[in-house]
CSV table of C-alpha atoms and ligand atoms in Angstrom, one decimal:
chain,number,residue,atom,x,y,z
A,277,UNK,CA,90.1,66.3,181.6
A,278,UNK,CA,90.7,69.3,179.3
A,279,UNK,CA,90.8,69.0,175.7
A,280,UNK,CA,94.0,70.2,174.2
A,281,UNK,CA,93.8,72.2,170.9
A,282,UNK,CA,96.5,71.1,168.4
A,283,UNK,CA,99.6,73.5,168.4
A,284,UNK,CA,99.2,74.3,164.9
A,285,UNK,CA,95.7,75.6,165.6
A,286,UNK,CA,96.8,77.5,168.6
A,287,UNK,CA,99.4,79.2,166.3
A,288,UNK,CA,97.1,79.9,163.3
A,289,UNK,CA,96.6,83.5,162.5
A,290,UNK,CA,93.2,84.0,161.0
A,291,UNK,CA,92.7,85.6,157.7
A,292,UNK,CA,91.0,88.9,158.5
A,293,UNK,CA,89.6,90.9,155.8
A,294,UNK,CA,88.9,94.5,156.6
A,295,UNK,CA,85.7,95.0,158.6
A,296,UNK,CA,83.6,98.1,159.0
A,297,UNK,CA,81.5,100.4,156.8
A,298,UNK,CA,83.2,102.1,154.0
A,299,UNK,CA,81.7,104.3,151.3
A,300,UNK,CA,84.3,103.2,148.8
A,301,UNK,CA,86.0,99.7,149.1
A,302,UNK,CA,89.1,99.3,147.3
A,303,UNK,CA,90.8,96.9,149.4
A,304,UNK,CA,89.9,93.3,148.2
A,305,UNK,CA,90.7,93.3,144.5
A,306,UNK,CA,87.0,92.6,143.8
A,307,UNK,CA,85.3,93.9,140.6
A,308,UNK,CA,83.7,97.3,140.9
A,309,UNK,CA,81.1,96.1,138.2
A,310,UNK,CA,77.9,94.4,138.9
A,311,UNK,CA,76.0,92.2,136.4
A,312,UNK,CA,74.0,93.8,133.6
A,313,UNK,CA,70.2,93.7,133.9
A,314,UNK,CA,70.3,90.9,131.2
A,315,UNK,CA,72.7,88.8,133.1
A,316,UNK,CA,70.7,89.4,136.3
A,317,UNK,CA,67.6,88.0,134.6
A,318,UNK,CA,69.7,84.8,133.4
A,319,UNK,CA,70.9,84.3,137.0
A,320,UNK,CA,67.4,84.6,138.5
A,321,UNK,CA,65.9,82.1,136.0
A,322,UNK,CA,69.0,79.8,136.5
A,323,UNK,CA,68.4,79.8,140.3
A,324,UNK,CA,64.7,79.1,139.8
A,325,UNK,CA,65.7,75.9,138.0
A,326,UNK,CA,68.0,74.5,140.7
A,327,UNK,CA,67.0,71.1,142.2
A,328,UNK,CA,67.4,72.2,145.9
A,329,UNK,CA,66.6,68.7,147.3
A,330,UNK,CA,69.5,67.0,145.2
A,331,UNK,CA,73.2,66.9,145.6
A,332,UNK,CA,75.2,69.1,143.1
A,333,UNK,CA,77.0,67.5,140.1
A,334,UNK,CA,80.2,66.5,141.6
A,335,UNK,CA,82.2,67.4,138.6
A,336,UNK,CA,80.4,70.7,138.0
A,337,UNK,CA,80.3,69.7,134.3
A,338,UNK,CA,78.5,72.7,132.9
A,339,UNK,CA,80.7,75.4,134.3
A,340,UNK,CA,83.8,73.3,133.6
A,341,UNK,CA,82.8,73.0,129.8
A,342,UNK,CA,82.0,76.7,129.6
A,343,UNK,CA,85.1,77.7,131.3
A,344,UNK,CA,87.1,75.3,129.0
A,345,UNK,CA,85.3,76.8,126.1
A,346,UNK,CA,86.1,80.4,127.1
A,347,UNK,CA,89.7,79.6,127.2
A,348,UNK,CA,89.8,77.2,124.3
A,349,UNK,CA,91.1,74.4,126.4
A,350,UNK,CA,90.2,70.7,127.0
A,351,UNK,CA,87.7,69.5,129.6
A,352,UNK,CA,90.3,66.9,130.8
A,353,UNK,CA,92.5,69.7,132.0
A,354,UNK,CA,90.1,71.4,134.5
A,355,UNK,CA,88.7,70.9,137.9
A,356,UNK,CA,86.1,73.3,139.6
A,357,UNK,CA,86.6,74.4,143.2
A,358,UNK,CA,84.8,76.2,145.9
A,359,UNK,CA,86.9,79.3,145.1
A,360,UNK,CA,90.5,78.7,144.1
A,361,UNK,CA,91.2,79.0,147.8
A,362,UNK,CA,89.6,75.6,148.3
A,363,UNK,CA,91.9,74.2,145.5
A,364,UNK,CA,94.9,75.5,147.4
A,365,UNK,CA,93.8,73.5,150.4
A,366,UNK,CA,93.2,70.4,148.6
A,367,UNK,CA,96.6,70.5,146.8
A,368,UNK,CA,98.2,70.9,150.3
A,369,UNK,CA,96.2,68.0,151.8
A,370,UNK,CA,96.6,65.7,148.9
A,371,UNK,CA,99.7,66.4,147.0
A,372,UNK,CA,102.0,66.9,149.8
A,373,UNK,CA,103.2,64.5,152.5
A,374,UNK,CA,103.5,66.1,156.1
A,375,UNK,CA,106.9,67.5,156.4
A,376,UNK,CA,107.5,68.0,152.7
A,377,UNK,CA,109.2,71.3,152.2
A,378,UNK,CA,107.6,74.0,150.1
A,379,UNK,CA,108.6,77.4,148.8
A,380,UNK,CA,106.7,80.6,148.9
A,381,UNK,CA,107.8,84.1,148.0
A,382,UNK,CA,107.4,87.1,150.1
A,383,UNK,CA,105.5,89.2,149.6
A,384,UNK,CA,102.9,86.9,148.0
A,385,UNK,CA,99.2,85.7,148.6
A,386,UNK,CA,99.1,84.8,152.3
A,387,UNK,CA,97.0,81.6,151.8
A,388,UNK,CA,99.7,79.4,150.6
A,389,UNK,CA,101.4,79.7,153.9
A,390,UNK,CA,98.1,79.5,155.8
A,391,UNK,CA,97.3,76.1,154.3
A,392,UNK,CA,100.8,74.8,154.4
A,393,UNK,CA,100.9,75.5,158.1
A,394,UNK,CA,97.6,73.4,158.6
A,395,UNK,CA,99.1,70.5,156.6
A,396,UNK,CA,102.3,70.8,158.5
A,397,UNK,CA,104.5,71.5,155.6
A,398,UNK,CA,107.6,73.7,156.3
A,399,UNK,CA,107.7,76.9,154.1
A,400,UNK,CA,110.9,78.1,152.9
A,401,UNK,CA,110.3,82.0,152.3
A,402,UNK,CA,112.3,83.6,149.6
A,403,UNK,CA,112.3,87.4,150.0
A,404,UNK,CA,111.7,89.4,146.8
A,405,UNK,CA,114.3,92.2,146.1
A,406,UNK,CA,113.3,95.9,146.9
A,407,UNK,CA,111.9,96.5,143.5
A,408,UNK,CA,109.7,93.4,144.1
A,409,UNK,CA,111.1,91.4,141.3
A,410,UNK,CA,111.5,87.6,141.4
A,411,UNK,CA,115.0,86.0,141.0
A,412,UNK,CA,114.2,83.1,138.8
A,413,UNK,CA,117.7,81.5,139.1
A,414,UNK,CA,117.6,81.8,143.0
A,415,UNK,CA,114.2,80.3,143.1
A,416,UNK,CA,115.2,77.3,141.0
A,417,UNK,CA,118.4,76.7,143.0
A,418,UNK,CA,116.7,77.0,146.3
A,419,UNK,CA,114.0,74.5,145.2
A,420,UNK,CA,116.6,72.0,143.9
A,421,UNK,CA,119.0,72.4,146.9
A,422,UNK,CA,116.2,71.9,149.4
A,423,UNK,CA,114.5,69.2,147.5
A,424,UNK,CA,111.2,71.0,147.9
A,425,UNK,CA,107.9,69.3,146.9
A,426,UNK,CA,106.0,72.3,145.8
A,427,UNK,CA,106.4,75.9,144.9
A,428,UNK,CA,103.5,78.3,145.2
A,429,UNK,CA,103.3,81.8,143.6
A,430,UNK,CA,100.9,84.1,142.1
A,431,UNK,CA,101.5,85.5,138.6
A,432,UNK,CA,100.8,88.4,138.1
A,433,UNK,CA,101.6,88.8,141.9
A,434,UNK,CA,99.1,89.9,144.6
A,435,UNK,CA,100.2,92.3,146.1
A,436,UNK,CA,103.1,93.6,144.1
A,437,UNK,CA,101.0,93.8,140.8
A,438,UNK,CA,104.2,92.8,138.8
A,439,UNK,CA,104.3,89.8,136.4
A,440,UNK,CA,106.8,87.2,135.3
A,441,UNK,CA,106.8,86.7,131.4
A,442,UNK,CA,105.5,83.2,130.4
A,443,UNK,CA,109.0,82.2,129.2
A,444,UNK,CA,110.3,82.9,132.8
A,445,UNK,CA,107.6,80.8,134.3
A,446,UNK,CA,108.5,78.0,132.0
A,447,UNK,CA,111.9,78.1,132.8
A,448,UNK,CA,111.0,77.6,136.5
A,449,UNK,CA,108.7,74.7,135.8
A,450,UNK,CA,111.2,72.9,133.5
A,451,UNK,CA,114.1,73.3,135.9
A,452,UNK,CA,112.5,71.9,139.1
A,453,UNK,CA,111.2,68.5,140.2
A,454,UNK,CA,108.8,70.2,142.5
A,455,UNK,CA,105.0,70.7,141.7
A,456,UNK,CA,104.5,74.3,140.7
A,457,UNK,CA,101.2,75.9,141.8
A,458,UNK,CA,100.9,78.9,139.5
A,459,UNK,CA,98.1,81.1,140.7
A,460,UNK,CA,96.9,83.2,137.7
A,461,UNK,CA,94.0,84.9,139.7
A,462,UNK,CA,94.7,88.2,137.8
A,463,UNK,CA,95.8,86.7,134.4
A,464,UNK,CA,92.5,87.9,132.9
A,465,UNK,CA,94.2,91.3,133.0
A,466,UNK,CA,97.4,90.2,131.3
A,467,UNK,CA,98.5,88.0,128.5
A,468,UNK,CA,101.2,85.8,129.7
A,469,UNK,CA,98.9,82.7,130.7
A,470,UNK,CA,100.1,79.1,130.6
A,471,UNK,CA,96.6,77.9,130.7
A,472,UNK,CA,97.0,76.3,127.1
A,473,UNK,CA,100.2,74.6,128.0
A,474,UNK,CA,99.2,72.4,130.9
A,475,UNK,CA,99.8,69.3,128.8
A,476,UNK,CA,103.5,70.1,128.3
A,477,UNK,CA,104.2,69.7,132.0
A,478,UNK,CA,103.7,67.0,134.5
A,479,UNK,CA,104.5,69.3,137.5
A,480,UNK,CA,102.2,72.3,136.8
A,481,UNK,CA,98.8,73.3,138.3
A,482,UNK,CA,97.4,76.7,137.4
A,483,UNK,CA,94.8,78.3,139.5
A,484,UNK,CA,92.2,80.7,138.2
A,485,UNK,CA,89.3,82.4,139.8
A,486,UNK,CA,85.9,83.9,138.9
A,487,UNK,CA,86.4,86.4,142.0
A,488,UNK,CA,88.3,89.2,140.2
A,489,UNK,CA,87.9,89.8,136.5
A,490,UNK,CA,84.5,88.1,136.4
A,491,UNK,CA,83.0,90.0,139.4
A,492,UNK,CA,81.8,86.8,141.1
A,493,UNK,CA,83.5,86.9,144.3
A,494,UNK,CA,80.3,86.1,146.2
A,495,UNK,CA,79.5,82.7,144.6
A,496,UNK,CA,82.9,81.2,145.3
A,497,UNK,CA,84.1,79.5,142.0
A,498,UNK,CA,87.6,78.8,140.9
A,499,UNK,CA,89.3,76.4,138.6
A,500,UNK,CA,92.6,74.3,138.6
A,501,UNK,CA,94.1,73.6,135.1
A,502,UNK,CA,96.7,70.8,134.9
A,503,UNK,CA,97.5,67.8,132.7
A,504,UNK,CA,95.0,64.9,132.7
A,505,UNK,CA,96.9,62.8,135.2
A,506,UNK,CA,97.1,65.7,137.8
A,507,UNK,CA,93.5,66.7,137.1
A,508,UNK,CA,92.3,63.2,137.6
A,509,UNK,CA,94.1,63.2,141.0
A,510,UNK,CA,92.7,66.5,141.9
A,511,UNK,CA,89.0,65.7,141.1
A,512,UNK,CA,89.5,62.4,143.1
A,513,UNK,CA,90.9,64.0,146.1
A,514,UNK,CA,88.6,67.1,146.4
A,515,UNK,CA,85.4,66.6,148.4
A,516,UNK,CA,82.7,65.3,146.2
A,517,UNK,CA,80.2,68.1,146.2
A,518,UNK,CA,82.6,71.0,146.7
A,519,UNK,CA,80.8,73.5,144.3
A,520,UNK,CA,77.2,74.0,145.4
A,521,UNK,CA,74.3,73.9,142.8
A,522,UNK,CA,73.5,77.6,143.1
A,523,UNK,CA,77.0,78.4,142.3
A,524,UNK,CA,77.0,76.0,139.4
A,525,UNK,CA,73.9,77.6,138.0
A,526,UNK,CA,74.9,81.1,138.5
A,527,UNK,CA,78.6,80.4,137.3
A,528,UNK,CA,77.2,78.8,134.0
A,529,UNK,CA,74.9,81.8,133.4
A,530,UNK,CA,77.9,84.1,133.9
A,531,UNK,CA,80.2,82.2,131.6
A,532,UNK,CA,77.7,82.0,128.9
A,533,UNK,CA,77.8,85.8,128.6
A,534,UNK,CA,81.3,85.9,127.1
A,535,UNK,CA,80.8,89.4,125.5
A,536,UNK,CA,79.9,90.9,128.9
A,537,UNK,CA,82.9,89.1,130.5
A,538,UNK,CA,85.2,90.5,127.8
A,539,UNK,CA,83.7,93.9,128.1
A,540,UNK,CA,84.0,93.9,131.9
A,541,UNK,CA,87.7,93.1,131.6
A,542,UNK,CA,88.3,95.9,129.1
A,543,UNK,CA,86.5,98.3,131.5
A,544,UNK,CA,88.5,97.1,134.6
A,545,UNK,CA,91.8,97.6,132.6
A,546,UNK,CA,90.6,101.0,131.6
A,547,UNK,CA,90.0,102.0,135.3
A,548,UNK,CA,93.3,100.5,136.4
A,549,UNK,CA,95.1,102.6,133.8
A,550,UNK,CA,93.3,105.7,135.1
A,551,UNK,CA,94.2,105.0,138.6
A,552,UNK,CA,97.8,104.1,137.8
A,553,UNK,CA,98.1,107.4,135.9
A,554,UNK,CA,96.6,109.4,138.7
A,555,UNK,CA,99.1,107.9,141.2
A,556,UNK,CA,102.0,108.4,138.9
A,557,UNK,CA,101.1,112.1,138.8
A,558,UNK,CA,101.1,112.2,142.7
A,559,UNK,CA,104.4,110.4,142.6
A,560,UNK,CA,105.8,113.1,140.2
A,561,UNK,CA,104.6,116.0,142.5
A,562,UNK,CA,105.7,114.3,145.7
A,563,UNK,CA,109.2,112.9,144.7
A,564,UNK,CA,110.3,110.6,147.5
A,565,UNK,CA,107.2,110.1,149.4
A,566,UNK,CA,105.6,107.6,147.2
A,567,UNK,CA,106.8,105.1,144.7
A,568,UNK,CA,104.2,103.5,142.4
A,569,UNK,CA,104.9,100.1,140.9
A,570,UNK,CA,104.1,99.1,137.4
A,571,UNK,CA,100.8,96.9,137.2
A,572,UNK,CA,99.3,94.1,135.2
A,573,UNK,CA,96.4,93.5,137.5
A,574,UNK,CA,93.3,95.3,138.7
A,575,UNK,CA,95.2,97.0,141.4
A,576,UNK,CA,98.0,99.4,142.0
A,577,UNK,CA,100.7,98.7,144.5
A,578,UNK,CA,102.6,101.7,145.9
A,579,UNK,CA,105.3,102.3,148.7
A,580,UNK,CA,104.8,105.2,150.9
A,581,UNK,CA,107.2,107.0,153.2
A,582,UNK,CA,104.2,107.0,155.7
A,583,UNK,CA,101.7,104.4,154.5
A,584,UNK,CA,100.0,104.2,157.9
A,585,UNK,CA,99.0,107.8,157.9
A,586,UNK,CA,98.0,107.7,154.3
A,587,UNK,CA,95.8,104.8,155.1
A,588,UNK,CA,94.3,106.6,158.1
A,589,UNK,CA,93.4,109.6,156.0
A,590,UNK,CA,91.7,107.3,153.5
A,591,UNK,CA,89.7,105.6,156.3
A,592,UNK,CA,88.7,109.0,157.8
A,593,UNK,CA,87.3,109.6,154.2
A,594,UNK,CA,85.5,106.4,154.1
A,595,UNK,CA,87.8,104.7,151.7
A,596,UNK,CA,89.2,101.2,152.3
A,597,UNK,CA,92.5,100.1,150.8
A,598,UNK,CA,94.9,97.3,151.9
A,599,UNK,CA,97.8,98.4,154.2
A,600,UNK,CA,100.8,96.1,153.9
A,601,UNK,CA,103.7,97.4,155.9
A,602,UNK,CA,105.1,100.5,154.0
A,603,UNK,CA,102.9,99.8,151.1
A,604,UNK,CA,99.2,100.4,150.1
A,605,UNK,CA,97.5,98.0,147.7
A,606,UNK,CA,94.6,99.9,145.9
A,607,UNK,CA,92.1,98.1,143.9
A,608,UNK,CA,90.8,100.1,140.9
A,609,UNK,CA,87.2,101.3,141.1
A,610,UNK,CA,84.6,103.2,139.2
A,611,UNK,CA,85.7,106.5,137.8
A,612,UNK,CA,84.2,108.3,140.7
A,613,UNK,CA,85.9,106.0,143.3
A,614,UNK,CA,89.2,106.4,141.6
A,615,UNK,CA,88.9,110.3,141.7
A,616,UNK,CA,87.8,110.3,145.2
A,617,UNK,CA,90.8,108.1,146.2
A,618,UNK,CA,93.1,110.4,144.3
A,619,UNK,CA,91.8,113.6,145.6
A,620,UNK,CA,92.2,112.4,149.3
A,621,UNK,CA,95.8,111.3,148.6
A,622,UNK,CA,96.6,114.6,147.0
A,623,UNK,CA,95.2,116.4,150.0
A,624,UNK,CA,97.1,114.1,152.2
A,625,UNK,CA,100.4,115.0,150.6
A,626,UNK,CA,99.6,118.6,150.6
A,627,UNK,CA,99.1,118.6,154.4
A,628,UNK,CA,102.3,116.5,154.8
A,629,UNK,CA,104.3,119.1,153.0
A,630,UNK,CA,103.1,121.9,155.3
A,631,UNK,CA,104.1,119.8,158.4
B,297,LIG,C1,91.9,86.7,145.3
B,297,LIG,C2,92.9,85.7,145.0
B,297,LIG,C3,92.6,84.4,145.1
B,297,LIG,C4,91.2,83.9,145.7
B,297,LIG,O1,90.4,83.5,144.8
B,297,LIG,P1,89.1,82.7,145.1
B,297,LIG,O2,88.7,82.0,144.0
B,297,LIG,O3,88.1,83.9,145.5
B,297,LIG,O4,89.3,81.9,146.5
B,297,LIG,C5,93.5,83.5,144.9
B,297,LIG,N1,94.8,83.9,144.7
B,297,LIG,C6,95.1,85.2,144.7
B,297,LIG,C7,96.5,85.5,144.4
B,297,LIG,C8,94.2,86.0,144.9
B,297,LIG,O5,94.6,87.4,144.9
């Protein structure tokens, strides 16, 4: 007798981050900053105090308290997760019934569709316009007409780097019956968060992460913010020891260094502006071959007449970015990394011109 793998598993496409060795990595929207020596010392002494033979605190109280304090919010509105990715999975498995329809926008973060596929929830995809804007009216109408159970989207958006104003997001939440999962993974770089307004809505879950602005992708720590009822449901439904003790200890050490976090965000925004400016200059010099989108994240999104070749040229020079169809998504890096990337692209366009 042969064991038959479930159809949904046979059809599942793995999430495959770029592999290989690169001199400069600008492909995963990570922070280019590493912890200061002072923070490193805090981290080491925090790890030394971990009770390795004991299970972790199921509610990860210390990091939850520190995160709440960082954003001036209440503890009753926060759940910690093993990355915000885990929280997407918990939301799909516990807030949705099999068969419930959900909405996802295209392009957007791919993990919403990934987990909905696993929980057997059909996804209605709404395509964004050519300028990558979200049509709020169309989104509301589609949600209500199809009686969808949930709407997932990132704001600001990965990969488009564009953002919806808080007022527009509120319009969506107020006008649908669906649960809105608002992924604010990049909101540390922008000022349109709804983190302090979760009590006003009974259908809103906001996701945040320590993987991007806080430079802690390795420890896997994310948060869900929602009203007390939704938060209680989420903490009950998640697996009890989802955030391990080492992550809790390191996360707390990081979150205690508020000044360092704020400085890091400023440095990343500075780098992002530098990268954006450089790409805009290239756009000006090469009218038609590259179109650079505005950005309120730590990366820049650009359309290329030949994105594949541009990407190959970057890879040849040891630089990784994310290729998405006709677009490249480029994470900002150190000053050196940005200038290397820009110089490879300039050379690429010079060669193209001579062809
Ligand atoms: C990077 C990213 C995440 C992943 O966050 P983790 O906390 O590392 O799981 C979630 N959402 C979006 C839109 C992202 O770009």
